[in-house]
Short mmCIF file of C-alpha atoms and ligand atoms in Angstrom, two decimals:
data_model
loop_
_atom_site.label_atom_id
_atom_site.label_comp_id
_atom_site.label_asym_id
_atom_site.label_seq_id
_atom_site.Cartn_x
_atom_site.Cartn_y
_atom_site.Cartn_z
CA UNK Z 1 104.25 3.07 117.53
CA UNK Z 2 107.97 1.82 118.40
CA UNK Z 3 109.63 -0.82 116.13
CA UNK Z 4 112.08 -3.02 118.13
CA UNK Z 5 113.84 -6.72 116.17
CA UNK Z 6 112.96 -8.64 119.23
CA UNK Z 7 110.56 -8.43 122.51
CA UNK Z 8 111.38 -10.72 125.39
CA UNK Z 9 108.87 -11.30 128.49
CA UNK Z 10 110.62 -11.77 131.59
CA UNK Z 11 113.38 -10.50 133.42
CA UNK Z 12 115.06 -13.56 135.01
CA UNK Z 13 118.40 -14.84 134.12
CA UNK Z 14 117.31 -16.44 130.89
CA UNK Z 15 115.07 -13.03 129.99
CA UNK Z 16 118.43 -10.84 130.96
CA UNK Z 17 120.99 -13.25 129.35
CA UNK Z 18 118.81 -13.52 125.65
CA UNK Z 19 118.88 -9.65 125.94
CA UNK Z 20 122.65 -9.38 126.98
CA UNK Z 21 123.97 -11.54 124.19
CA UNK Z 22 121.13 -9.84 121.27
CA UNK Z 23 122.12 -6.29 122.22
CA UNK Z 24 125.88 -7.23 121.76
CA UNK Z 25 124.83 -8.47 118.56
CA UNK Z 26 122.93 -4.92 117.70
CA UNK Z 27 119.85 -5.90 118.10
CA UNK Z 28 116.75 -3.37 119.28
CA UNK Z 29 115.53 -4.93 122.31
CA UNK Z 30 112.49 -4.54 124.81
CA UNK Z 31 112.19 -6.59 127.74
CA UNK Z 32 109.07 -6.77 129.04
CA UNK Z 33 108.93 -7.86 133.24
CA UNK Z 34 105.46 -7.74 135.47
CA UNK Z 35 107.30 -6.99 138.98
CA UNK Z 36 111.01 -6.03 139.05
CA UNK Z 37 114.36 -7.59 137.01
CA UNK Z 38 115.12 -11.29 139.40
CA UNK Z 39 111.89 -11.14 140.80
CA UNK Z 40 110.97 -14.73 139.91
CA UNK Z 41 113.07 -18.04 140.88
CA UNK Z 42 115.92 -15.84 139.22
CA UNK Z 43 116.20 -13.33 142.73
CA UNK Z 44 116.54 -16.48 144.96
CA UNK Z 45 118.74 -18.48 143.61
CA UNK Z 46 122.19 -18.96 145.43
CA UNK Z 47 123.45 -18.93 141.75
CA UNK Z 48 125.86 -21.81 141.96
CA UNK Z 49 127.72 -22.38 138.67
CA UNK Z 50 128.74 -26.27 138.48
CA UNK Z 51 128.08 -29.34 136.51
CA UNK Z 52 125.89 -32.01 137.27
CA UNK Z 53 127.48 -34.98 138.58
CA UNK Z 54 125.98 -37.96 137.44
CA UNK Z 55 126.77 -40.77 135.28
CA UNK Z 56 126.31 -40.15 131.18
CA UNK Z 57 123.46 -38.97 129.85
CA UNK Z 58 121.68 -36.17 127.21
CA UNK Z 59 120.94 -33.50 130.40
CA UNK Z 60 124.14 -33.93 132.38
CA UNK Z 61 126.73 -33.80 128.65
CA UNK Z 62 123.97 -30.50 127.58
CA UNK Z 63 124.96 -29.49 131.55
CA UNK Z 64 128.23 -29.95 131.25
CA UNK Z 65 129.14 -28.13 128.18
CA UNK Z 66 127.10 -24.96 129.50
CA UNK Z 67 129.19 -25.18 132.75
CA UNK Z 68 132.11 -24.96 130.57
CA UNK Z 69 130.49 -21.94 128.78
CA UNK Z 70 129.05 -20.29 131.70
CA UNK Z 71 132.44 -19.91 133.76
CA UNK Z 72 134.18 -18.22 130.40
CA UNK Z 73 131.49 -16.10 130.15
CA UNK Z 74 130.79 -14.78 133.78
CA UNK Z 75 134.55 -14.66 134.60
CA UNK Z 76 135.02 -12.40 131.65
CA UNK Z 77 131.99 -10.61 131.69
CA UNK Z 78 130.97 -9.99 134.80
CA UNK Z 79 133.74 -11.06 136.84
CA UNK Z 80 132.67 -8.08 139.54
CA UNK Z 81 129.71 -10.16 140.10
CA UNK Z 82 131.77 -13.71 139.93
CA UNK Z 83 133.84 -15.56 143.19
CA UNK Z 84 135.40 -18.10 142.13
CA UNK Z 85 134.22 -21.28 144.69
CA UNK Z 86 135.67 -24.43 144.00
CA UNK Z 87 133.38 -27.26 144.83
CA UNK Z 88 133.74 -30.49 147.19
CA UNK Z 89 130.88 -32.88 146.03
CA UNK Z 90 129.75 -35.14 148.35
CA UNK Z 91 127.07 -38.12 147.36
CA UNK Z 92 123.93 -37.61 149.49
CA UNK Z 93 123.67 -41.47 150.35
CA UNK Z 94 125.42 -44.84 149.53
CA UNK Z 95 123.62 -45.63 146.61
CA UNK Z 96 124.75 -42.08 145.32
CA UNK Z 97 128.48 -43.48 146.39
CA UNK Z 98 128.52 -44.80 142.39
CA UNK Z 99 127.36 -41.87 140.72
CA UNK Z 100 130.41 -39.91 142.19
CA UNK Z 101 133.19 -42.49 141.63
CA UNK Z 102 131.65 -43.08 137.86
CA UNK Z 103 131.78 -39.35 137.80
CA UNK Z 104 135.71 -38.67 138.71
CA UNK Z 105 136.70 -41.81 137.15
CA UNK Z 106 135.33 -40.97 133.45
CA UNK Z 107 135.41 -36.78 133.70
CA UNK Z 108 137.54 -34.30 131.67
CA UNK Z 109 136.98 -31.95 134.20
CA UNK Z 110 139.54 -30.52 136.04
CA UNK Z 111 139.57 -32.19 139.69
CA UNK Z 112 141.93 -32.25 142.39
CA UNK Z 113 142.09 -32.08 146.66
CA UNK Z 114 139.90 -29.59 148.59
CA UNK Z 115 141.49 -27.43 150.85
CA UNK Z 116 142.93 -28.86 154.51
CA UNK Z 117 140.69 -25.94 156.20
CA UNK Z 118 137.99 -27.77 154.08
CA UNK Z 119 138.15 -31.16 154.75
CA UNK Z 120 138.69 -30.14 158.99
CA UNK Z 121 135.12 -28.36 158.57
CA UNK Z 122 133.42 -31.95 157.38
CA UNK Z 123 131.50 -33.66 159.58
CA UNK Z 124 132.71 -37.89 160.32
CA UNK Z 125 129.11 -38.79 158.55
CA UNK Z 126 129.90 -36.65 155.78
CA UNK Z 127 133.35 -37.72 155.28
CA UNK Z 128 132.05 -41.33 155.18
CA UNK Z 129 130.51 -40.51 151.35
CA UNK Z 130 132.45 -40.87 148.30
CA UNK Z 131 133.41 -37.16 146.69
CA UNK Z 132 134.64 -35.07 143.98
CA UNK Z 133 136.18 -31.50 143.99
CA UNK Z 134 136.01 -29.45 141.25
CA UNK Z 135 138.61 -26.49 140.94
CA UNK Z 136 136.87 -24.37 138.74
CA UNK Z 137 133.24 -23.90 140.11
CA UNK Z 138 131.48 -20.14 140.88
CA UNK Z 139 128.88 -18.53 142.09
CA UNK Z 140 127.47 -15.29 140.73
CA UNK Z 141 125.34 -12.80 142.71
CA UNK Z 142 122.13 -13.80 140.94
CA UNK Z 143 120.35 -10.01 141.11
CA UNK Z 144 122.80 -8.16 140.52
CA UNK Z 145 124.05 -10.18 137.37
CA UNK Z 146 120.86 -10.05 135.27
CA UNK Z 147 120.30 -6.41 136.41
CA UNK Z 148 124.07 -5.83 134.89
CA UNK Z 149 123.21 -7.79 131.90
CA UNK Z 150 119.86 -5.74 131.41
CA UNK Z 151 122.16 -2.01 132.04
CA UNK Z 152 121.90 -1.07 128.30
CA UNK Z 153 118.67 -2.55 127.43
CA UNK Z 154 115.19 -0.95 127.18
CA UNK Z 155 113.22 -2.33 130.06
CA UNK Z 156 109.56 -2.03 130.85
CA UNK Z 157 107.40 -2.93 134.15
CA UNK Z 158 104.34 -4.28 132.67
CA UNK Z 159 102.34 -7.90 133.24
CA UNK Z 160 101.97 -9.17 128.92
CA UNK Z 161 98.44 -10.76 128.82
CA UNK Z 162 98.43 -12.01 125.31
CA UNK Z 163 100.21 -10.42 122.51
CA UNK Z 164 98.65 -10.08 119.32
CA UNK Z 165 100.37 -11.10 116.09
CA UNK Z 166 99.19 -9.10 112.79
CA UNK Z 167 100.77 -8.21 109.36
CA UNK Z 168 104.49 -10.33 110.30
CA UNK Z 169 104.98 -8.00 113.61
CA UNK Z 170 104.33 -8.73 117.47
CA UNK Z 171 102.48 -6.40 119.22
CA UNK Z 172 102.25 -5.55 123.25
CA UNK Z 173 100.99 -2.00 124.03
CA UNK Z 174 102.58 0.34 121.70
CA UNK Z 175 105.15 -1.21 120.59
CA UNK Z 176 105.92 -3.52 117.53
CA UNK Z 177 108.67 -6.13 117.15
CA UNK Z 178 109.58 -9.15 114.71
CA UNK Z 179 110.11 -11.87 117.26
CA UNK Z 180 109.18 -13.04 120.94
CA UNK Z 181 110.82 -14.95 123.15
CA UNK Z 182 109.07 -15.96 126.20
CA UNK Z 183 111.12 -16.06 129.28
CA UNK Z 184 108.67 -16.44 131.89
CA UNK Z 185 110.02 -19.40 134.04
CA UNK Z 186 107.39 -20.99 136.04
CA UNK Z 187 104.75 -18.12 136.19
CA UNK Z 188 101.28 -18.73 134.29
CA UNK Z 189 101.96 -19.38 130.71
CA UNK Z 190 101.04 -16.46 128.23
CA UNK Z 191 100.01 -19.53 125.63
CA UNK Z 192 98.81 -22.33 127.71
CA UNK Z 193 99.86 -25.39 125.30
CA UNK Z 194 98.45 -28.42 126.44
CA UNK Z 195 101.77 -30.56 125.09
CA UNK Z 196 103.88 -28.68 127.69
CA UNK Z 197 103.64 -29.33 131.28
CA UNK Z 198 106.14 -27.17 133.21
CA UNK Z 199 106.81 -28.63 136.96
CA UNK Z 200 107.26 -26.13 139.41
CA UNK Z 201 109.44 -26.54 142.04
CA UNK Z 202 109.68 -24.94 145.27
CA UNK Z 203 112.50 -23.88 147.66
CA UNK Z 204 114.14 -21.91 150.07
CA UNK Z 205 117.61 -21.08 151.16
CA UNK Z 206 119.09 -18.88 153.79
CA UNK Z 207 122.24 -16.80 154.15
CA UNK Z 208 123.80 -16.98 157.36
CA UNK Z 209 126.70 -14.83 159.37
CA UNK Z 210 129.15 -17.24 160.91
CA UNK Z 211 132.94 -16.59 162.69
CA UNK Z 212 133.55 -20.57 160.55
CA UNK Z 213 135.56 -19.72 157.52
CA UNK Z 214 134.95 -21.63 154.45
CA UNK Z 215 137.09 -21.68 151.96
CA UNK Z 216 135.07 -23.87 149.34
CA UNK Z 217 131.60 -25.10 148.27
CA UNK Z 218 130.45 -27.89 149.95
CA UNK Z 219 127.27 -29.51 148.19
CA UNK Z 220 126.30 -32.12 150.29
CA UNK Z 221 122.21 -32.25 151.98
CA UNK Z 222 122.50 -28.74 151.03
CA UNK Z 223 125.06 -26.44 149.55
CA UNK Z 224 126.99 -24.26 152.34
CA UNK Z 225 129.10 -22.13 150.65
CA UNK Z 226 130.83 -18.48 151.12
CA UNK Z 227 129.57 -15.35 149.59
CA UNK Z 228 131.16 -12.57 148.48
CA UNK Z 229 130.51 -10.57 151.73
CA UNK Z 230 133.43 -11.93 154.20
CA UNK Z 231 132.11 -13.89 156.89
CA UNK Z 232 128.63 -14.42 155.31
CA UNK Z 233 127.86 -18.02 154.34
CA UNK Z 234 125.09 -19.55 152.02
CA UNK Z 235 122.99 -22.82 152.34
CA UNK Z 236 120.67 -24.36 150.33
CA UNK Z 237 118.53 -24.97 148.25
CA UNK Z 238 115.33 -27.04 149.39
CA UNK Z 239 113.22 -28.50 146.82
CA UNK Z 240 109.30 -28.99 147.02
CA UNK Z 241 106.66 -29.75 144.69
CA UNK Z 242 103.59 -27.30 146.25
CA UNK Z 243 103.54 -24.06 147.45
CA UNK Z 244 101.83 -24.99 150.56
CA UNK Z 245 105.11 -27.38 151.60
CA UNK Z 246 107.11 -24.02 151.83
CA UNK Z 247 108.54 -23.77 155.53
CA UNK Z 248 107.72 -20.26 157.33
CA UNK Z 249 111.15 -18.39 157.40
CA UNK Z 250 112.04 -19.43 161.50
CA UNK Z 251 111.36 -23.08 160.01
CA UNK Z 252 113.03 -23.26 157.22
CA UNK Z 253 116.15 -21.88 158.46
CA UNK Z 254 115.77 -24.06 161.21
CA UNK Z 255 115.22 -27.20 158.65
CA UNK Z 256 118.38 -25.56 156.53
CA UNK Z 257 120.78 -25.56 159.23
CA UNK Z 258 119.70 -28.65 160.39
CA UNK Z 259 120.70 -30.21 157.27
CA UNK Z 260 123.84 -28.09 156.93
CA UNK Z 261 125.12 -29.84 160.05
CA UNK Z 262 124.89 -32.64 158.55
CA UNK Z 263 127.66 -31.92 156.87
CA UNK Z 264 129.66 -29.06 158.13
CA UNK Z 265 130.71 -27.96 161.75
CA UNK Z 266 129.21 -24.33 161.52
CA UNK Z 267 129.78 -21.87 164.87
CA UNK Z 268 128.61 -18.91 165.75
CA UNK Z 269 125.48 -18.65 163.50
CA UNK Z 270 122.98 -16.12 163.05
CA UNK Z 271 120.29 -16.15 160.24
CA UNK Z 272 120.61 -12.94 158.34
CA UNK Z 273 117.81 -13.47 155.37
CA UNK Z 274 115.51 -16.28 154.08
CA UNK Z 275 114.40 -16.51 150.15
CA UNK Z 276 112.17 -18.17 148.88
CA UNK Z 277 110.92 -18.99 144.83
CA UNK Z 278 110.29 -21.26 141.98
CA UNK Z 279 111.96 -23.09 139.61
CA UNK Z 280 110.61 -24.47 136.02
CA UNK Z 281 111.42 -28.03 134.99
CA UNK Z 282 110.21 -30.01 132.14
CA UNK Z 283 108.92 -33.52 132.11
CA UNK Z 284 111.67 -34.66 130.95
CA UNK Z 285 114.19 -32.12 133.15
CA UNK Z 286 115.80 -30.87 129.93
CA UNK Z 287 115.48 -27.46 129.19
CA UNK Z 288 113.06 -26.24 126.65
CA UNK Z 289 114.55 -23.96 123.25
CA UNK Z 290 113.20 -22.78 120.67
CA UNK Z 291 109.88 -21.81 118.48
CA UNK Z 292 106.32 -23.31 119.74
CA UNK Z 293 104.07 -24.79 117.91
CA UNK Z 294 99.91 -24.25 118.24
CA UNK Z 295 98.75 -27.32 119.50
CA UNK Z 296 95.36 -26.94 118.64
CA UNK Z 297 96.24 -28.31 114.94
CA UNK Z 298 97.28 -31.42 116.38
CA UNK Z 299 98.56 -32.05 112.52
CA UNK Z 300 100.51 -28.86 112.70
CA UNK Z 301 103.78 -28.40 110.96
CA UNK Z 302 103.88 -24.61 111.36
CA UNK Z 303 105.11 -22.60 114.76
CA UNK Z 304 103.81 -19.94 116.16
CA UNK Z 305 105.11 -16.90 113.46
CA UNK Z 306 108.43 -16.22 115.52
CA UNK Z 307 107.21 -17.17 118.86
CA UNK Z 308 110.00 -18.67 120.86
CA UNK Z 309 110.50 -19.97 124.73
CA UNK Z 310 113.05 -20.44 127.00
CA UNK Z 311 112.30 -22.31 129.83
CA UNK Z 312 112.56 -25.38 131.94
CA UNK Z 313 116.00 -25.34 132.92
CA UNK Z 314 115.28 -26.41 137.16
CA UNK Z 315 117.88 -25.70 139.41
CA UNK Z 316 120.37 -25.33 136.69
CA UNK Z 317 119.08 -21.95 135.26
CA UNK Z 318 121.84 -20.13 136.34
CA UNK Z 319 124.97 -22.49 134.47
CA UNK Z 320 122.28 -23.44 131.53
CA UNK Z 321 121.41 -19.23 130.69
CA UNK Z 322 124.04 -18.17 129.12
CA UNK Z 323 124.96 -20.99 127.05
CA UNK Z 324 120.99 -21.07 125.85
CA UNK Z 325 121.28 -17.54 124.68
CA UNK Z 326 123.76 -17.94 122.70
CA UNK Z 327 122.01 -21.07 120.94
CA UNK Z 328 119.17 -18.83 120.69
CA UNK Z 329 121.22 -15.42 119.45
CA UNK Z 330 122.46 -17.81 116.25
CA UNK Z 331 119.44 -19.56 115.51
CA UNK Z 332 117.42 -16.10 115.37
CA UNK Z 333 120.39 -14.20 113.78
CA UNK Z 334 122.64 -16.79 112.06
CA UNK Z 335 119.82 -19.16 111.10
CA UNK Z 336 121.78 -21.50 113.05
CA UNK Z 337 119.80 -24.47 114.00
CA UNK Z 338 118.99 -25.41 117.52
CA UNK Z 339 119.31 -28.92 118.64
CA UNK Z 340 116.53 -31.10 118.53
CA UNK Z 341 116.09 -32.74 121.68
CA UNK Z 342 115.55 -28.99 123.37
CA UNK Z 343 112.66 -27.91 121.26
CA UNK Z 344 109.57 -27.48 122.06
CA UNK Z 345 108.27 -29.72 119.61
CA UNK Z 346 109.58 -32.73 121.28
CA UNK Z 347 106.47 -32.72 123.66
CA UNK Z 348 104.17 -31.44 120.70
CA UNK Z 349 105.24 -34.84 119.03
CA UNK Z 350 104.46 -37.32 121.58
CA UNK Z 351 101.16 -35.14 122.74
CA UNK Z 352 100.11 -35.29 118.92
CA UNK Z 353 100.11 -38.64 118.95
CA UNK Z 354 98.88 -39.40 122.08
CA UNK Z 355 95.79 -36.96 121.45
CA UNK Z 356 95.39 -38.74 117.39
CA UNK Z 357 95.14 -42.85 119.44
CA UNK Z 358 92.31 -41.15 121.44
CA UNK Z 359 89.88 -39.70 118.64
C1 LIG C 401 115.86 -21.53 146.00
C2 LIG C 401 116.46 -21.70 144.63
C3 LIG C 401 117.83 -21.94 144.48
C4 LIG C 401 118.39 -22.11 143.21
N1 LIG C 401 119.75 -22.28 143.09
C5 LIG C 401 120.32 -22.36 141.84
C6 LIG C 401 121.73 -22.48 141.67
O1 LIG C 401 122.47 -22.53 142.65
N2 LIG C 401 122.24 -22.55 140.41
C7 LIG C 401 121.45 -22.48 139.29
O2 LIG C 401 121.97 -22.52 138.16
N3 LIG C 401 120.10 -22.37 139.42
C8 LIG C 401 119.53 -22.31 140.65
N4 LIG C 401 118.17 -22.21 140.80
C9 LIG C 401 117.34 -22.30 139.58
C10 LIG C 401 117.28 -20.97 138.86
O3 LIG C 401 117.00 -19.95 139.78
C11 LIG C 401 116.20 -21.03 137.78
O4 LIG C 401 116.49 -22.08 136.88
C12 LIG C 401 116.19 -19.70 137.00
O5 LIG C 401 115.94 -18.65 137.90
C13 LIG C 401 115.14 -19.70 135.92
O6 LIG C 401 115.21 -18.44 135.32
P1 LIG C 401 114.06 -17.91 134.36
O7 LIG C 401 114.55 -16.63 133.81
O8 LIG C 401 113.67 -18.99 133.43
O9 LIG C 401 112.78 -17.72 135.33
P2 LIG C 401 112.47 -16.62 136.45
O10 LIG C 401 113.70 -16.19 137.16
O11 LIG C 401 111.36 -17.14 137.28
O12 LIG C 401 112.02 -15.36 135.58
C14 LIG C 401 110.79 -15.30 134.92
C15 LIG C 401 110.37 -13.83 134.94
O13 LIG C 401 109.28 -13.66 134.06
C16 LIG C 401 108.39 -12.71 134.62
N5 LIG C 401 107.07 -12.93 134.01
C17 LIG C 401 106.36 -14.09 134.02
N6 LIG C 401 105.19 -13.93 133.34
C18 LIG C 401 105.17 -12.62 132.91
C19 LIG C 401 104.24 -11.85 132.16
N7 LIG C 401 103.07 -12.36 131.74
N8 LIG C 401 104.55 -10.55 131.87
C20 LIG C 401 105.71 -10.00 132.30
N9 LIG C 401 106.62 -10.69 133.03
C21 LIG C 401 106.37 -11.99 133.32
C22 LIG C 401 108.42 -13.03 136.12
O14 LIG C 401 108.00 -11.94 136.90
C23 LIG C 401 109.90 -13.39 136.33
O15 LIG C 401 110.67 -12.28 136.76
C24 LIG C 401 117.57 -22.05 142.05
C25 LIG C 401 116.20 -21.80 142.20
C26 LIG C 401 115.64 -21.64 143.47
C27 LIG C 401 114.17 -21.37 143.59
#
């Protein structure tokens, strides 16, 4: 049998950035993945690396301070994966107007003008909203970064049912590790906890080839942005709550240009490929760290023995990823502790109590 410090299930950018940042710490990894590295809401992503603009609050400060992280780390990293994009903001409707001037006016961010060529591209109804634009923003080629952060890892294809847990070590198949982490985004849950609720969220974005140049992001019904291939353009994302609401791919390129207009005078357009895929949010749309508790023992004060999640992070997976890992690298290595308001418990808490007023 094979002895490894840590197992992680799933492949997506928080599966591939918790083995990145472990391995470059020494640790033996495996990474366990059912279908193929980005083959969850990882692989269709457009992978857009910028804050959340919004007034003050726990999600958009946590958001903020990954952004921050996130750019460091790609640029330097995997900068052959990285374009720099800087982003022109633009509130989606009047009441949004507020947001974005509370936004620029209390920021440390660095902002400044979009480009001439930029502005010329907008749209008079989308020049009409307030708008911030942020120098610094990126955009990383979601597949090929978490199969570059996976390159010297040991990887294996295989769906984990349930691991089992005996005598302080992990076990799936033949192999045996200390810890788990379980990475697994918004597929079925290995341990279904009845205190966590995960909210998946559907949507679909299309790449486009177009003779319009753009020179930034513009985030505005949807994102339209460039790519890294010249002359290829991105928009999206679309966001919603079933399955069944997903547009066939005619439709929803249709609906995604549509809304792209809104904002941006696009010519010559032809669709070039549609993805579609999931994201994972919590109930309370922060992102969910550390070790899980059983519910079952609604008293419990134990966690699972070194079971850990990463999860819920919503259409911020991408900024949120690396900055998690690292939490997660010093908490399992360093003993570092993670912050409270991300941990799993804080839903094992309220369920407890909920589930105690009911017996
Ligand atoms: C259309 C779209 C656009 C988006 N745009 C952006 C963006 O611009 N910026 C941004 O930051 N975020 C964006 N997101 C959000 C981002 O993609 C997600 O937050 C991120 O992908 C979550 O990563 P993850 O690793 O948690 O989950 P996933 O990428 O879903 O990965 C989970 C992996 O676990 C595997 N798995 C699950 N169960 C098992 C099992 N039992 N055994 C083995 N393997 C298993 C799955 O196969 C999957 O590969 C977007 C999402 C979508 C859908």
């Amino acid at each position: 049998m094979k002895t490894y410090d840590i197992f992680i299930i799933g492949a997506g950018i928080n599966g591939a950035a918790l083995a990145y940042a472990l391995s470059q710490r020494g640790q033996k990894v495996l990474v366990f993945e059912q279908e193929g590295i980005a083959s969850g809401g990882s692989g269709a992503a457009g992978a857009f690396i910028n804050p959340k603009i919004s007034k003050s609050g726990p999600l958009k400060e946590l958001i903020e301070k990954a952004y921050c992280y996130s750019i460091d780390f790609y640029t330097q990293k995997f900068p052959q994966f990285t374009t720099a994009a800087p982003l022109l903001h633009i509130a989606k409707s009047e009441e949004e107007n507020e947001k974005v001037e509370y936004f620029k006016a209390h920021t440390s961010l660095k902002t400044g003008r979009p480009a001439e060529a930029t502005t010329a591209l907008l749209t008079p109804y989308a020049a009409s909203f307030s708008s911030v634009f942020l120098e610094e923003s990126a955009i990383v080629e979601a597949k090929e970064v978490c199969s570059a952060m996976l390159k010297d890892v040991e990887y294996r294809k295989m769906k984990v049912e349930r691991p089992l847990y005996n005598e302080g070590m992990w076990q799936i198949a033949d192999a045996k590790a200390k810890k788990l982490v379980l990475c697994t985004g918004a597929f079925e849950e290995i341990f279904k906890e009845p205190y966590i609720k995960l909210r998946r969220i559907f949507g679909q974005r299309c790449e486009i080839k177009s003779a319009t140049f753009m020179p930034d992001t513009i985030h505005h019904a949807v994102s339209v942005s460039a790519t890294k291939k010249s002359g290829f353009i991105s928009v999206g994302a679309s966001h919603y709550l079933s399955e069944e609401d997903l547009l066939s791919d005619q439709a929803a390129a249709q609906e995604l240009l549509r809304l792209a207009r809104l904002s941006v005078r696009l010519e010559e357009v032809q669709v070039t490929q549609i993805y579609s895929g999931m994201r994972s949010g919590s109930n309370d749309y922060l992102p969910i760290l550390g070790p899980m508790i059983p519910g079952e023992d609604t008293l419990a004060k134990t966690c699972y023995s070194e079971c850990y999640m990463i999860n819920g992070a919503g259409g911020y997976g991408f900024v949120l990823a690396p900055y998690l890992a690292n939490l997660m690298t010093e908490h399992l290595l360093d003993a570092q502790e993670l912050p409270e308001f991300l941990k799993p418990k804080r839903f094992h808490t309220r369920w407890a109590k909920k589930e105690a007023r009911s017996l």
